[in-house]
Tab-separated table of C-alpha atoms in Angstrom:
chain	number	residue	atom	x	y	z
L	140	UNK	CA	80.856	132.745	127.092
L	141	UNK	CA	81.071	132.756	123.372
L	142	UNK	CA	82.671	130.192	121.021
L	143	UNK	CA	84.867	132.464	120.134
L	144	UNK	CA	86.460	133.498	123.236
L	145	UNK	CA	86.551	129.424	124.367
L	146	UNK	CA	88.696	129.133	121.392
L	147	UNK	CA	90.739	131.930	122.057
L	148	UNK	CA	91.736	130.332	125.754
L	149	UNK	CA	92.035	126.711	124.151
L	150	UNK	CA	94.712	127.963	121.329
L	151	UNK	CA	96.736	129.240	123.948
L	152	UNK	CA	100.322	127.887	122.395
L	153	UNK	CA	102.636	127.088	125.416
L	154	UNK	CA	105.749	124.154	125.432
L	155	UNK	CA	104.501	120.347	125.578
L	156	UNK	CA	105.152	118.867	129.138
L	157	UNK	CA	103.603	117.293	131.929
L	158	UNK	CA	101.562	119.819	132.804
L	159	UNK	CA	100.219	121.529	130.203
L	160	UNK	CA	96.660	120.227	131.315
L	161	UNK	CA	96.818	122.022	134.548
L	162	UNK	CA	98.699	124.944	132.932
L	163	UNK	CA	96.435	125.812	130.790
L	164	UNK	CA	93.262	125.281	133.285
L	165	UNK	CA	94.929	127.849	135.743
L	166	UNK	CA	95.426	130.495	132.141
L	167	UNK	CA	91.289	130.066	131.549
L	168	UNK	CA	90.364	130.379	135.091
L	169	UNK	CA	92.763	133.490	135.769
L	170	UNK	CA	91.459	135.319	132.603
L	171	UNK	CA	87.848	134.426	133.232
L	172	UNK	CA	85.552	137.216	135.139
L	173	UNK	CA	84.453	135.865	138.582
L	174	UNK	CA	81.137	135.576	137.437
L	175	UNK	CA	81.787	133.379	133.898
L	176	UNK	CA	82.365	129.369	134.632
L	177	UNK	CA	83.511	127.071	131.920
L	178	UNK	CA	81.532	123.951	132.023
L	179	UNK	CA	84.324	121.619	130.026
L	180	UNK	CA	87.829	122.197	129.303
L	181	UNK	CA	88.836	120.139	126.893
L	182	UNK	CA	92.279	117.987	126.678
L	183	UNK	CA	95.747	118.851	124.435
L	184	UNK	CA	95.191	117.706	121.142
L	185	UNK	CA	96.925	114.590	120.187
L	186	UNK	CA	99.967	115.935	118.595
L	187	UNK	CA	100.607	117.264	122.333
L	188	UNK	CA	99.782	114.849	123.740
L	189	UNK	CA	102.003	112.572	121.872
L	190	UNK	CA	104.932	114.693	122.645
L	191	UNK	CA	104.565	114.462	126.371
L	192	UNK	CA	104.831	110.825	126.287
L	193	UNK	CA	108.377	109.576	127.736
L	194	UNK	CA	110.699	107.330	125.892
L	195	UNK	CA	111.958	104.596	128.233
L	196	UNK	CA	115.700	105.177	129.919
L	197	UNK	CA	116.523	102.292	128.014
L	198	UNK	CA	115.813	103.011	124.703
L	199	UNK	CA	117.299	106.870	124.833
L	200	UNK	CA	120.363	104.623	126.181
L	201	UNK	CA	120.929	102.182	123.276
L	202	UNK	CA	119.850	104.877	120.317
L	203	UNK	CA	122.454	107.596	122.029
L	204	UNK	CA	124.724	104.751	122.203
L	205	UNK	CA	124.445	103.066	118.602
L	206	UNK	CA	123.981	106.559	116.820
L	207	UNK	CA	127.632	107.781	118.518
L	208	UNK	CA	128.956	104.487	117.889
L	209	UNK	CA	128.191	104.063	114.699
L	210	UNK	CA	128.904	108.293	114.022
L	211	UNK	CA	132.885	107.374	115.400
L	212	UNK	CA	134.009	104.617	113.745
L	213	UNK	CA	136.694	105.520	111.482
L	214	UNK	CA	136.263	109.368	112.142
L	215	UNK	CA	139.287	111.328	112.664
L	216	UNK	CA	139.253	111.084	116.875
L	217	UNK	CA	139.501	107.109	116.694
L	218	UNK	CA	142.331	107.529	114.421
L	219	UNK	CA	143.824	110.241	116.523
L	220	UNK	CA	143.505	107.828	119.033
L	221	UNK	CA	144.963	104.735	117.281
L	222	UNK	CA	147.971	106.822	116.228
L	223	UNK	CA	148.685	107.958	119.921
L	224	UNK	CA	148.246	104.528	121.457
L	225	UNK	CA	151.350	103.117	118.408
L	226	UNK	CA	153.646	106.053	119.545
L	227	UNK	CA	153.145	106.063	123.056
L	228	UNK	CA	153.069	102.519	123.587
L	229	UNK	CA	150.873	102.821	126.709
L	230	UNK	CA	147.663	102.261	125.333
L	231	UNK	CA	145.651	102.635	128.955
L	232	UNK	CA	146.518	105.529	129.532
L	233	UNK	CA	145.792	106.760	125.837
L	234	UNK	CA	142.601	105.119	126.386
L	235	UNK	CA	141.810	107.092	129.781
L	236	UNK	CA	142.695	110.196	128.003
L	237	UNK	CA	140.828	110.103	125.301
L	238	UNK	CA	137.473	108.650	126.907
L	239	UNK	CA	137.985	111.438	129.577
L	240	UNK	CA	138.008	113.704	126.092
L	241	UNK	CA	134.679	112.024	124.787
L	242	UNK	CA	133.109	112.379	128.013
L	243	UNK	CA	133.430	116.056	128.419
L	244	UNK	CA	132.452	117.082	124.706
L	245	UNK	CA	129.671	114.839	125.720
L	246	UNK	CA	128.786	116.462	128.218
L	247	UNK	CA	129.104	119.732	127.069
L	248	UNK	CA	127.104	119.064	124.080
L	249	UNK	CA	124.337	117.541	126.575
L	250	UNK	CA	124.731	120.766	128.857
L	251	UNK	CA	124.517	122.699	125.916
L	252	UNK	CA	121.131	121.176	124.348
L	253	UNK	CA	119.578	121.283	127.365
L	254	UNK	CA	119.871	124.885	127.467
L	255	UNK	CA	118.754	125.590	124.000
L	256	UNK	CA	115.846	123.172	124.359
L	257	UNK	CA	114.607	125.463	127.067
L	258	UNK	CA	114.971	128.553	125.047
L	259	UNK	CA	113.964	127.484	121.741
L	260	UNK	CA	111.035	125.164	120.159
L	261	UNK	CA	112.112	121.954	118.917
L	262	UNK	CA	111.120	122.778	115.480
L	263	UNK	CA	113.738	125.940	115.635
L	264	UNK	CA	116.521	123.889	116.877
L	265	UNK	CA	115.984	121.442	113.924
L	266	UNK	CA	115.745	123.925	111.058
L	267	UNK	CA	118.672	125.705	112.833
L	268	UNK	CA	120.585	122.202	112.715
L	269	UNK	CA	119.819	121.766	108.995
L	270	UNK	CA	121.226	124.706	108.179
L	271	UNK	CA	124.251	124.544	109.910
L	272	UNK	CA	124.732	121.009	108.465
L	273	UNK	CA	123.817	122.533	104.733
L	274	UNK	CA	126.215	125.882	105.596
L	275	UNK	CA	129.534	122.771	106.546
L	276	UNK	CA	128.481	120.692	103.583
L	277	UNK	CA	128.402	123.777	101.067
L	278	UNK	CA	132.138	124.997	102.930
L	279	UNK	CA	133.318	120.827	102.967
L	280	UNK	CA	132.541	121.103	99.002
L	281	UNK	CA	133.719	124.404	97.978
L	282	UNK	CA	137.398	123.408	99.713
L	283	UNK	CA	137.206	119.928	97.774
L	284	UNK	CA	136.349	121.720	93.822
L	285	UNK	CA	138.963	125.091	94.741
């Protein structure tokens, strides 16, 4: 087999996970004539490899935690909420309400990446992110100077 053909079957770009290994193994050997054998194969390179590694329950738990915390403080829902618990006077149930609200934008917005991470590259989702962000901070400043 030439070096050029080994490199063709080792660029082969595919989605980091568990797996790849394996994936990729079964790709050379089902493209490979009967007669050609491959005497190494080697490993993902170390960005992949880097990206396959877990984070710990834990620490996906306290950044999720401290980056939404930190996000709602004084935004315009804890307000909301504030105001309704003064006029109501029954601040439980406010309180029920409204973390019954948090929980299913949360969980839509979990849903909802979850999808697009298994339709688009990580890299795409970020870029796509930025310039959604840019596209509300350009509308955000054009209301503010009109």
């Amino acid at each position: 087999m030439s070096a050029a053909s080994t490199s063709q079957y080792n660029s082969v770009e595919t989605r980091p996970s568990a797996s790849l290994y394996s994936k990729t193994q079964q790709q050379i050997t089902e493209n490979l004539d009967s007669n050609t054998s491959i005497t190494t194969v080697t490993s993902p390179s170390p960005a992949v490899a880097d990206c396959t590694q877990k984070q710990s329950p834990i620490t996906i738990f306290a950044t999720t935690f401290l980056t939404i915390f930190l996000a709602e403080i004084g935004d315009k829902t804890q307000l909301s909420t504030l105001l309704m618990s003064a006029e109501s006077h029954s601040p439980w149930v406010v309180f029920v309400g409204s973390a019954a609200a948090l929980i299913t934008t949360s969980l839509l917005g979990v849903l909802l990446g979850s999808w697009i991470a298994s339709r688009l590259s990580p890299k795409t989702v970020e870029k796509a992110a930025g310039v959604m962000l840019l596209l509300i901070s350009l509308m955000l400043f054009w209301d503010v100077i009109s």
